[in-house]
XYZ file of N, CA and C in Angstrom:
816
model
N 0.734 -1.082 0.064
C -0.248 -0.074 0.411
C 0.999 1.114 0.376
N 0.356 2.034 -0.971
C 1.353 3.606 -0.821
C 0.645 4.947 -0.305
N -0.007 4.762 1.047
C -0.210 5.349 1.435
C -0.148 5.684 3.211
N -0.141 6.774 4.390
C -0.171 6.232 5.241
C -1.411 7.008 5.511
N -1.645 5.894 7.098
C -3.282 6.382 7.493
C -2.981 6.826 8.944
N -4.087 7.862 9.604
C -3.914 7.677 11.059
C -5.535 7.427 11.468
N -5.456 5.940 11.819
C -6.884 5.652 11.870
C -7.320 5.532 13.527
N -8.108 5.694 13.721
C -9.184 5.458 15.672
C -9.338 4.161 15.439
N -9.140 3.546 16.388
C -10.331 2.235 16.024
C -10.870 1.848 17.345
N -12.276 1.222 17.082
C -13.052 1.630 18.845
C -12.808 -0.318 18.932
N -12.497 -0.832 20.492
C -12.328 -2.166 20.948
C -12.544 -2.559 21.824
N -13.159 -3.730 22.412
C -13.240 -4.046 23.526
C -12.475 -3.867 25.290
N -12.592 -3.413 26.279
C -11.803 -3.027 27.052
C -12.686 -3.795 28.308
N -12.234 -3.985 29.841
C -12.939 -3.684 30.570
C -12.572 -3.102 31.434
N -12.164 -2.243 32.233
C -10.869 -1.663 33.191
C -11.767 -1.383 34.667
N -10.655 -1.691 35.736
C -11.990 -1.351 37.051
C -11.246 -0.308 37.995
N -10.801 -0.450 39.179
C -11.041 0.524 40.328
C -8.861 0.243 40.502
N -8.086 0.842 40.942
C -6.891 0.334 41.205
C -6.538 1.019 42.624
N -4.729 -0.007 43.243
C -5.699 0.251 44.746
C -3.725 0.299 44.683
N -2.599 -0.263 45.910
C -1.541 -0.219 45.844
C -0.214 -0.544 45.009
N 0.469 -0.316 45.092
C 1.388 -0.505 44.280
C 2.444 -1.190 44.061
N 2.478 -2.391 42.946
C 3.462 -3.893 43.026
C 3.685 -3.781 41.751
N 4.797 -4.789 41.562
C 5.212 -4.700 39.897
C 5.328 -6.064 39.599
N 4.806 -7.435 39.340
C 5.709 -8.388 39.165
C 5.070 -8.697 37.577
N 5.993 -9.604 36.709
C 5.435 -10.098 35.321
C 5.950 -11.529 35.424
N 4.846 -12.187 34.723
C 5.099 -14.410 34.777
C 4.129 -14.463 33.578
N 4.816 -15.299 33.146
C 4.271 -16.096 31.521
C 3.612 -17.201 32.120
N 2.149 -17.769 31.365
C 1.843 -19.153 31.485
C 1.172 -19.652 30.614
N 1.895 -20.695 30.439
C 1.558 -21.224 28.957
C 0.049 -21.584 29.302
N -0.442 -21.868 28.287
C -2.151 -22.850 27.792
C -2.419 -23.874 26.810
N -3.230 -24.802 27.088
C -3.138 -25.856 26.535
C -4.671 -25.976 25.610
N -5.343 -24.948 25.959
C -6.517 -24.962 24.810
C -6.726 -23.884 24.953
N -7.723 -23.983 23.504
C -8.264 -22.203 23.562
C -9.698 -22.800 23.373
N -10.662 -21.612 24.833
C -11.046 -21.976 25.109
C -12.326 -20.771 24.438
N -13.259 -20.059 24.608
C -14.727 -19.133 23.928
C -14.161 -17.847 24.505
N -14.695 -17.011 24.179
C -13.684 -15.274 24.479
C -14.908 -14.870 23.898
N -15.982 -13.952 25.077
C -16.647 -12.985 24.899
C -15.834 -11.158 24.905
N -16.790 -10.700 24.213
C -16.120 -9.378 24.040
C -15.981 -9.290 22.347
N -16.326 -7.569 22.037
C -16.561 -7.647 20.434
C -15.473 -6.597 20.166
N -15.146 -6.791 19.054
C -13.505 -5.790 18.712
C -15.266 -4.569 17.610
N -15.290 -3.499 18.204
C -16.115 -2.449 17.877
C -15.439 -1.872 16.265
N -17.296 -1.474 15.640
C -16.757 -1.483 13.826
C -15.738 -0.111 14.133
N -14.326 0.242 13.361
C -13.886 1.221 13.428
C -14.452 2.206 12.827
N -14.090 3.802 13.470
C -13.993 4.571 13.222
C -12.858 5.729 11.819
N -12.988 5.725 10.512
C -11.345 5.962 10.097
C -11.103 8.273 10.058
N -10.033 7.880 10.961
C -9.883 9.725 10.417
C -8.545 9.519 9.706
N -9.092 10.427 8.517
C -7.727 10.483 7.475
C -7.297 11.429 7.857
N -5.648 11.366 7.693
C -4.661 12.510 7.866
C -5.611 14.303 7.248
N -6.004 14.209 6.134
C -6.292 15.240 5.604
C -7.497 16.300 6.848
N -7.981 15.204 7.614
C -8.558 15.889 8.816
C -8.232 16.576 10.352
N -6.107 16.463 9.850
C -5.779 17.384 10.655
C -4.840 18.018 10.065
N -5.251 19.224 8.957
C -4.472 19.746 8.586
C -4.195 20.746 9.244
N -5.645 21.338 9.588
C -5.874 23.406 10.893
C -6.014 22.745 12.012
N -6.742 21.310 13.127
C -6.518 21.189 13.880
C -6.465 20.035 14.098
N -5.602 19.367 14.943
C -5.480 18.225 15.421
C -6.322 17.760 16.468
N -7.028 16.244 16.469
C -8.053 16.301 17.194
C -7.333 15.529 18.430
N -8.370 15.677 19.671
C -7.562 15.118 20.883
C -7.276 13.419 20.454
N -6.389 13.041 20.671
C -5.966 11.076 20.799
C -5.951 11.254 19.097
N -4.227 11.892 19.549
C -3.311 11.325 18.064
C -2.167 10.377 18.618
N -2.028 9.826 17.451
C -0.560 8.753 17.662
C 0.821 9.743 16.334
N 1.950 9.697 16.235
C 2.703 9.628 15.266
C 3.998 9.344 15.485
N 3.919 8.322 14.724
C 5.135 7.402 15.128
C 6.145 8.169 14.286
N 7.972 7.757 15.105
C 9.434 8.158 14.653
C 9.478 7.287 13.836
N 9.120 8.066 12.206
C 8.937 6.981 10.830
C 10.075 8.222 9.512
N 9.584 7.122 8.332
C 9.414 7.992 7.153
C 8.172 8.073 6.673
N 7.647 9.180 5.847
C 6.414 9.206 5.364
C 6.425 9.605 3.819
N 5.969 8.724 3.282
C 5.662 9.259 1.668
C 4.810 10.181 1.541
N 4.759 11.023 0.652
C 3.885 12.056 0.981
C 3.439 11.853 -0.947
N 2.463 11.845 -1.027
C 1.619 11.660 -1.911
C 0.457 12.737 -1.791
N 0.389 13.039 -1.017
C -0.019 14.456 -0.781
C -0.506 15.674 -0.082
N -0.524 16.620 0.171
C 0.062 17.269 1.608
C -0.536 17.161 2.835
N -1.622 16.085 2.324
C -2.713 15.496 4.185
C -1.833 14.737 4.951
N -0.266 14.365 3.865
C -0.117 13.003 4.128
C 1.528 13.536 4.938
N 1.349 14.746 4.829
C 3.059 15.561 5.356
C 3.061 15.398 7.260
N 3.341 15.085 7.615
C 3.443 14.818 9.352
C 4.258 15.401 10.034
N 4.294 16.723 9.087
C 5.071 18.144 9.333
C 4.145 19.417 9.946
N 2.525 18.795 8.984
C 1.587 19.800 9.093
C 0.580 19.387 10.474
N 1.463 17.954 11.114
C 0.621 17.847 11.922
C 1.221 18.168 13.639
N 2.276 18.162 13.364
C 3.554 17.776 14.756
C 3.516 19.445 14.884
N 3.297 19.247 16.180
C 3.644 20.997 17.414
C 4.627 20.650 18.613
N 4.268 21.945 18.555
C 5.076 21.842 20.146
C 4.015 21.636 21.448
N 2.986 21.083 21.320
C 1.841 20.837 22.353
C 1.955 18.948 22.186
N 3.147 18.277 21.406
C 3.285 16.924 21.589
C 3.624 16.589 22.350
N 3.430 14.914 22.884
C 4.139 14.966 23.998
C 4.827 13.770 23.187
N 6.206 13.663 24.064
C 7.307 12.479 23.081
C 7.380 11.325 24.513
N 7.115 10.225 23.952
C 7.429 8.991 25.038
C 8.639 8.384 24.412
N 9.472 8.558 25.354
C 10.819 8.360 25.395
C 11.435 7.524 26.484
N 12.573 6.528 25.708
C 13.335 5.651 26.532
C 14.646 6.605 27.303
N 15.089 6.284 28.474
C 16.446 6.655 28.710
C 16.999 6.089 30.110
N 17.721 5.773 29.771
C 18.441 4.621 30.858
C 17.429 3.804 31.384
N 16.854 3.308 30.553
C 16.357 1.297 31.320
C 14.926 2.549 31.901
N 14.569 3.651 32.087
C 13.122 4.708 32.520
C 12.476 5.094 31.574
N 11.469 5.392 31.366
C 10.658 5.483 30.657
C 10.347 6.869 31.255
N 9.996 8.804 29.929
C 9.111 9.703 30.236
C 8.470 10.044 28.943
N 7.354 11.298 29.979
C 6.575 12.259 28.996
C 7.350 13.487 28.719
N 7.745 14.255 27.763
C 8.091 15.402 27.752
C 7.714 15.968 26.239
N 7.812 16.930 26.678
C 7.423 17.641 24.974
C 8.315 17.237 24.095
N 7.847 17.227 22.488
C 8.104 16.658 21.669
C 9.204 17.939 21.310
N 10.617 17.071 20.834
C 12.144 17.552 19.858
C 12.650 17.149 19.448
N 12.346 17.811 17.640
C 12.506 16.920 16.626
C 12.783 17.625 15.613
N 12.861 17.164 14.832
C 13.369 17.775 12.817
C 12.617 16.808 12.082
N 11.956 17.425 10.884
C 11.292 16.780 9.602
C 12.378 17.041 9.151
N 13.023 16.092 8.348
C 13.955 16.084 7.175
C 13.813 15.244 5.827
N 13.463 16.275 5.243
C 13.121 15.682 3.273
C 13.826 14.851 2.850
N 13.086 13.943 2.030
C 13.626 12.984 1.378
C 13.341 12.456 0.030
N 13.329 11.530 -0.442
C 13.138 10.932 -1.824
C 13.116 9.477 -2.073
N 11.535 9.299 -2.352
C 12.013 7.312 -2.057
C 11.245 7.024 -3.632
N 12.732 6.550 -4.031
C 13.334 6.126 -5.336
C 11.732 4.442 -5.978
N 12.037 3.805 -4.734
C 10.476 3.331 -4.599
C 9.843 3.171 -5.400
N 8.721 4.209 -4.549
C 7.867 4.958 -4.739
C 7.922 6.013 -5.643
N 8.900 6.490 -5.947
C 9.320 7.548 -7.145
C 8.001 9.011 -6.758
N 7.815 9.373 -4.771
C 7.790 10.094 -4.437
C 8.415 10.889 -3.226
N 8.716 12.055 -2.796
C 9.161 12.753 -2.024
C 8.256 12.422 -0.738
N 9.649 12.278 0.642
C 9.508 11.774 1.200
C 9.644 12.847 2.897
N 8.884 12.498 3.927
C 9.498 13.194 4.865
C 9.565 12.351 5.878
N 11.105 12.523 6.678
C 10.905 11.776 8.213
C 11.588 12.622 9.042
N 10.616 11.951 10.536
C 10.289 12.354 11.974
C 11.593 12.037 12.597
N 12.967 12.963 12.778
C 13.458 12.703 13.530
C 13.515 13.582 15.357
N 13.636 12.456 16.128
C 13.364 12.392 17.578
C 14.891 13.022 17.957
N 14.947 14.274 18.984
C 16.310 14.275 19.241
C 16.614 12.867 20.706
N 15.366 12.375 20.746
C 15.960 11.339 21.785
C 15.613 10.024 21.467
N 15.277 8.770 22.551
C 15.197 7.538 22.209
C 13.437 7.419 22.347
N 12.949 7.980 21.477
C 11.683 7.917 21.243
C 11.091 6.933 20.883
N 10.106 6.740 21.683
C 8.535 5.594 21.245
C 7.404 6.554 20.161
N 6.866 6.798 20.607
C 6.111 7.765 20.081
C 6.074 9.183 20.362
N 4.934 9.591 19.556
C 4.660 11.053 19.758
C 3.113 10.938 19.653
N 2.799 11.049 21.307
C 1.111 11.446 21.189
C 0.948 12.639 21.484
N -0.630 13.354 20.903
C -1.512 13.807 21.823
C -2.309 14.107 22.287
N -2.405 14.933 23.382
C -3.320 14.298 24.414
C -3.005 15.444 26.177
N -4.285 16.028 25.846
C -4.227 17.094 26.214
C -4.050 16.967 28.034
N -4.714 15.835 27.949
C -4.131 15.205 29.775
C -3.006 14.650 30.113
N -2.164 14.546 29.504
C -1.107 14.063 29.450
C 0.511 14.888 30.272
N 1.102 14.269 31.096
C 1.161 15.611 32.084
C 3.407 14.688 31.433
N 4.258 15.413 32.114
C 5.499 15.323 31.701
C 6.217 15.044 33.204
N 6.956 13.661 32.580
C 7.624 13.367 33.643
C 8.214 12.017 33.870
N 8.152 11.436 34.750
C 8.785 9.935 34.999
C 7.287 9.169 34.814
N 7.534 8.181 33.661
C 6.239 7.106 33.900
C 6.565 5.447 34.453
N 5.517 5.277 35.219
C 5.682 3.304 35.790
C 5.806 2.759 33.986
N 6.685 1.599 34.031
C 6.508 0.946 33.528
C 7.054 -0.712 34.169
N 6.673 -1.538 34.243
C 6.938 -2.592 33.069
C 7.826 -3.175 32.556
N 8.268 -4.191 33.199
C 9.614 -4.417 32.307
C 8.784 -5.904 31.583
N 9.036 -6.139 29.577
C 8.309 -7.382 29.115
C 9.711 -8.380 29.383
N 9.135 -9.508 29.531
C 9.790 -10.899 29.798
C 9.033 -11.596 28.868
N 7.141 -11.161 27.874
C 7.376 -12.055 26.805
C 6.320 -10.778 25.971
N 7.181 -10.906 24.660
C 7.111 -9.389 23.535
C 6.051 -10.403 22.827
N 6.226 -11.175 21.929
C 5.341 -12.360 21.273
C 4.173 -13.271 22.179
N 2.831 -12.854 21.537
C 1.642 -13.669 22.541
C 1.736 -14.929 21.797
N 2.069 -15.454 21.448
C 1.732 -17.009 19.926
C 0.736 -16.949 20.555
N -0.279 -17.860 19.355
C -1.526 -19.071 20.087
C -0.777 -19.610 21.145
N -1.836 -19.966 22.104
C -1.940 -20.348 23.215
C -1.024 -20.359 24.282
N -0.430 -19.473 24.241
C -0.364 -18.353 25.318
C -0.435 -17.488 26.354
N -0.174 -17.158 27.349
C -0.729 -16.275 28.463
C 0.551 -15.512 28.833
N 0.073 -14.299 28.812
C 0.775 -13.631 29.623
C 0.116 -12.324 30.532
N 1.209 -13.027 32.433
C -0.226 -11.933 32.849
C 1.020 -10.208 33.321
N 0.259 -9.422 34.015
C 1.561 -8.408 34.354
C 0.597 -7.907 35.871
N 0.557 -7.801 36.578
C -0.046 -7.490 37.770
C 1.337 -6.225 38.376
N 0.021 -4.985 38.412
C -0.094 -3.501 38.689
C -0.817 -3.428 39.821
N -0.704 -2.264 40.966
C -1.454 -1.815 42.563
C -1.931 -2.788 42.512
N -1.987 -3.751 43.140
C -2.791 -5.483 43.221
C -3.622 -5.465 41.792
N -3.243 -5.280 40.603
C -3.538 -5.166 39.949
C -3.798 -6.813 38.920
N -4.224 -7.368 38.783
C -3.745 -8.406 38.051
C -4.698 -8.235 36.486
N -3.828 -8.054 35.021
C -4.161 -8.332 33.984
C -3.966 -9.574 32.842
N -4.499 -9.533 31.994
C -4.293 -11.252 31.125
C -4.341 -10.655 29.711
N -2.958 -10.878 29.000
C -3.070 -10.905 27.985
C -3.295 -12.117 27.262
N -3.930 -12.828 26.345
C -4.048 -14.520 25.969
C -4.460 -13.958 24.011
N -3.144 -14.734 23.724
C -3.378 -15.042 22.387
C -3.884 -16.508 21.502
N -5.032 -16.294 20.579
C -5.539 -17.557 20.382
C -4.996 -17.630 18.899
N -5.285 -19.206 18.056
C -5.272 -18.243 16.026
C -4.395 -20.206 16.216
N -3.975 -20.402 14.645
C -3.231 -21.289 14.044
C -1.748 -21.589 13.826
N -1.291 -21.856 14.599
C 0.158 -22.214 13.547
C 0.577 -23.310 12.171
N 0.963 -22.035 11.918
C 1.109 -23.503 10.425
C 2.105 -24.238 10.255
N 3.379 -23.103 10.465
C 4.738 -23.912 11.101
C 5.766 -23.009 11.122
N 6.710 -23.669 12.143
C 7.623 -23.096 12.797
C 9.029 -22.922 12.163
N 9.585 -21.944 12.765
C 10.860 -22.433 12.027
C 12.241 -20.713 13.350
N 13.094 -21.486 13.316
C 14.057 -20.914 14.118
C 14.587 -19.554 13.126
N 14.594 -18.809 14.134
C 15.550 -16.889 13.269
C 16.137 -16.898 14.147
N 17.524 -16.036 13.158
C 17.819 -15.149 14.629
C 17.723 -13.354 14.238
N 17.121 -12.665 16.119
C 16.764 -11.244 15.768
C 17.747 -10.385 15.314
N 17.356 -9.057 15.782
C 18.596 -8.158 15.253
C 19.232 -8.416 16.327
N 19.510 -8.763 17.241
C 20.764 -9.101 18.315
C 21.457 -10.097 18.128
N 21.085 -10.918 17.235
C 22.051 -11.962 16.746
C 21.168 -13.277 17.222
N 20.666 -12.777 18.023
C 20.229 -14.547 19.229
C 18.670 -15.155 17.935
N 19.182 -16.268 18.187
C 18.027 -17.438 17.569
C 16.713 -17.332 18.677
N 16.021 -16.833 17.800
C 14.303 -17.508 18.818
C 13.432 -17.826 17.351
N 11.953 -18.776 18.032
C 11.579 -19.101 17.354
C 10.420 -18.100 17.096
N 10.324 -18.186 15.615
C 9.236 -17.591 14.906
C 7.536 -18.720 13.853
N 6.756 -17.911 14.151
C 6.199 -19.499 13.682
C 4.577 -18.459 12.508
N 4.318 -18.985 11.975
C 4.255 -19.023 10.819
C 1.929 -18.912 11.310
N 1.814 -17.725 11.482
C 0.404 -17.855 12.419
C -1.309 -17.548 11.665
N -2.597 -17.881 11.846
C -3.219 -17.745 10.517
C -4.872 -17.494 11.799
N -5.762 -16.466 11.219
C -6.939 -16.448 12.749
C -6.527 -16.200 13.519
N -5.099 -15.074 14.353
C -5.258 -14.429 15.685
C -6.090 -14.020 15.697
N -6.552 -14.101 17.195
C -6.009 -12.955 18.599
C -5.531 -12.888 19.469
N -5.650 -11.440 20.108
C -5.118 -11.338 20.887
C -5.981 -10.813 22.119
N -6.327 -11.849 23.093
C -7.896 -10.871 24.377
C -7.051 -10.438 25.525
N -8.233 -10.398 26.228
C -7.202 -8.332 27.204
C -9.056 -9.844 28.691
N -7.673 -9.580 29.711
C -9.489 -9.885 30.977
C -8.672 -8.885 32.178
N -9.157 -8.097 32.922
C -8.963 -7.540 34.625
C -9.139 -8.573 35.171
N -8.766 -8.251 36.128
C -8.820 -8.906 37.570
C -9.985 -10.325 37.632
N -10.013 -10.529 36.500
C -10.675 -11.897 36.722
C -12.081 -11.552 35.483
N -12.380 -10.961 34.639
C -13.534 -10.304 34.365
C -13.180 -10.987 32.699
N -14.279 -11.076 32.215
C -14.679 -11.163 30.429
C -13.837 -11.081 29.278
N -13.068 -12.121 28.832
C -12.024 -11.904 27.639
C -12.413 -10.111 27.064
N -11.980 -9.560 26.840
C -12.477 -8.715 25.499
C -11.105 -9.250 23.720
N -11.619 -9.240 23.246
C -10.651 -8.912 21.454
C -9.690 -7.534 22.102
N -8.691 -7.577 21.481
C -7.994 -6.433 21.635
C -6.879 -6.302 20.457
N -7.093 -7.449 19.257
C -6.400 -7.222 18.083
C -7.044 -8.725 17.428
N -7.128 -9.062 16.534
C -7.728 -9.956 15.648
C -7.559 -9.626 14.436
N -6.297 -10.355 14.015
C -5.756 -10.369 12.265
C -5.954 -12.212 11.518
N -6.611 -11.539 10.627
C -7.014 -13.278 10.169
C -5.448 -13.645 9.533
N -4.157 -12.936 9.088
C -2.838 -13.592 9.156
C -2.259 -12.410 9.007
N -1.075 -12.792 9.062
C 0.670 -12.739 8.905
C 1.339 -13.129 7.682
N 1.722 -11.796 7.428
C 2.728 -11.706 6.354
C 4.312 -11.738 6.448
N 4.626 -13.446 7.163
C 6.841 -12.461 7.266
C 6.441 -12.089 8.816
N 5.313 -11.811 9.797
C 5.581 -10.334 10.833
C 4.259 -11.024 11.340
N 4.454 -10.376 12.848
C 3.302 -10.872 13.834
C 3.812 -9.655 15.043
N 2.823 -9.715 16.106
C 3.012 -8.633 17.275
C 3.625 -9.023 18.049
N 3.995 -7.583 19.169
C 4.949 -7.710 19.813
C 4.641 -6.591 20.297
N 4.790 -6.734 21.362
C 4.207 -5.860 22.931
C 5.899 -5.194 23.013
N 5.561 -3.510 23.040
C 6.326 -2.229 22.787
C 6.656 -1.491 24.512
N 5.166 -2.326 24.882
C 5.529 -1.022 26.335
C 3.953 -0.985 27.211
N 4.645 -1.389 28.287
C 3.305 -1.713 29.285
C 3.513 -0.686 30.313
N 2.688 -0.182 30.560
C 3.004 0.998 31.892
C 1.727 1.993 31.994
N 2.045 2.797 33.555
C 0.890 4.068 33.213
C 1.591 5.427 32.615
N 1.206 5.439 31.346
C 1.225 6.257 30.164
C -0.061 8.119 31.063
N -1.073 7.548 31.283
C -1.849 8.489 30.981
C -2.487 9.128 33.278
N -1.667 7.888 33.828
C -1.434 8.079 35.578
C -2.772 7.820 35.694
N -3.537 6.946 35.683
C -4.690 6.776 35.824
C -4.667 5.814 37.339
N -2.883 5.211 37.724
C -3.366 3.993 38.314
C -3.816 2.514 37.588
N -3.507 2.468 36.029
C -3.847 1.190 35.508
C -3.199 1.476 34.751
N -2.931 -0.183 34.164
C -1.929 -0.277 32.619
C -2.103 -0.003 31.192
N -1.426 0.711 31.077
C -1.876 1.017 29.062
C -0.462 0.322 28.662
N -0.780 0.055 27.278
C -0.149 -0.710 26.355
C -0.434 -0.665 25.304
N 1.018 -0.581 24.467
C 2.008 -0.016 23.091
C 2.082 -1.507 22.953
N 1.234 -1.872 21.700
C 1.504 -2.690 20.420
C 1.976 -2.483 18.792
N 2.802 -3.030 18.947
C 3.192 -2.910 17.529
C 2.800 -4.137 16.826
N 1.776 -3.980 16.098
C 0.911 -5.016 15.207
C 0.659 -4.488 13.075
N 1.906 -4.671 12.954
C 1.940 -4.939 11.392
C 1.483 -6.121 10.918
N 0.821 -6.442 10.192
C 0.257 -7.945 9.347
C 1.289 -8.102 7.580
N 2.237 -6.615 7.697
C 2.928 -7.699 6.371
C 4.369 -7.073 6.507
N 5.478 -7.375 6.091
C 6.922 -7.398 6.578
C 6.916 -5.695 5.838
N 6.842 -5.370 5.274
C 6.921 -3.915 4.619
C 5.643 -3.061 4.708
N 5.384 -3.040 6.313
C 4.297 -2.180 7.201
C 5.072 -2.065 8.540
N 5.014 -0.693 8.877
C 5.379 -0.127 10.481
C 3.989 -0.179 11.113
N 3.471 -0.563 12.329
C 2.131 -0.436 12.569
C 2.126 -0.424 14.064
N 1.349 0.859 14.976
C 1.611 1.101 16.129
C 0.173 1.117 16.597
N 0.081 -0.035 18.218
C -1.272 1.115 18.466
C -1.470 0.780 19.953
N -2.417 2.241 20.064
C -1.684 2.340 21.806
C -3.067 2.955 22.335
N -3.094 1.712 23.295
C -4.477 1.881 24.432
C -4.380 2.642 25.348
N -5.165 3.267 25.791
C -4.566 4.126 27.870
C -5.968 3.645 27.671
N -5.773 3.465 29.273
C -7.018 2.496 30.570
C -8.477 4.280 30.123
N -7.438 5.287 31.397
C -8.396 6.803 30.727
C -9.063 6.782 29.768
N -9.055 6.110 28.910
C -10.211 6.227 27.718
C -11.305 5.253 28.192
N -11.391 4.822 28.725
C -11.921 3.447 28.879
C -13.803 4.465 29.005
N -14.590 3.955 28.395
C -16.499 4.840 29.961
C -16.736 3.566 30.545
N -15.743 4.094 32.122
C -16.701 3.245 32.862
C -17.561 2.314 32.857
N -18.218 0.983 33.144
C -19.490 0.141 32.961
C -19.697 0.306 31.645
N -18.386 0.329 30.899
C -19.210 0.090 29.240
C -17.405 -0.546 29.106
N -18.094 -1.434 27.443
C -16.974 -2.529 26.978
C -16.094 -1.414 26.351
N -16.573 -0.120 26.458
C -16.338 -0.174 25.461
C -15.090 0.981 25.044
N -14.001 0.835 24.306
C -12.571 1.822 24.851
C -12.375 2.287 23.447
N -11.966 2.985 23.796
C -11.180 3.649 21.937
C -9.218 3.236 22.316
N -8.788 2.525 21.301
C -7.457 3.488 21.145
C -6.772 3.913 19.800
N -6.332 3.690 19.382
C -5.152 4.485 18.572
C -4.083 4.001 17.626
N -4.355 4.378 16.687
C -3.693 3.448 15.802
C -3.236 3.735 14.246
N -1.899 4.081 14.029
C -1.468 4.494 12.964
C -0.537 3.225 12.320
N -0.652 3.238 11.157
C 0.843 2.219 10.350
C 0.949 3.246 9.416
N 2.079 2.608 8.795
C 2.809 3.268 7.522
C 3.251 2.023 7.039
N 3.228 2.542 5.306
C 3.830 1.528 4.613
C 5.059 1.847 3.647
N 6.159 0.408 3.516
C 7.255 0.919 2.083
C 7.479 -0.061 1.453
N 6.122 -0.660 1.067
C 6.315 -1.741 0.388
C 7.029 -0.480 -0.946
N 7.399 -1.733 -2.092
C 8.112 -1.032 -3.409
C 7.427 -1.950 -4.618
């Protein structure tokens, strides 16, 4: 695909109240797939050209290179000094006002100009939410980034138990070398679903994809970005190896006593 999309999705989640602060991580393998309750709601699409004059509450921008097919796809038209930067420094995460530059370029593959968002920090994501505050962010160590079918990951935070569980069909398995040169197992997966439950609540769908083309989801961040005492998640979820895609889930965007939940997603294609 040859375009950038900024997409706001509705998905099902349920979160309740918070208590005292503790942090524990563990992974629990499971042997069977069970029925899941909760639905992914119909997504609503926000095209980049809706952001030219004013940016709506609830926007994200990846630190990436963007092909400019039209002015609306220019990230420099969206970003400004009011945005926040989620970045890592010495193993800790912080929020601060963005400090970045835009570099012009050209895609020989696509035959169009490009603009690259270059952060002056070790940034994960730029965010535009008026309720965010600068400072250190509580986060949990990610011990298992990929949640394959029949695997469950548990996070404990503020005496609350969060469960992420993978479902789907594994069609094949191979051993690969990652970016650090370490060997790791990679599965070819179809009919994938990632569910979420909180303190024993019914499972709700976070992600549902029919198939992945030589890629898979990866948990990038688990912590309290919006400082409401509950966990937020950032997940990489490209469905193709020539795509970058990030989904942000903020617990504060939950409607209390309602399963509806706002997530925020952006995808950038670099296929040739």
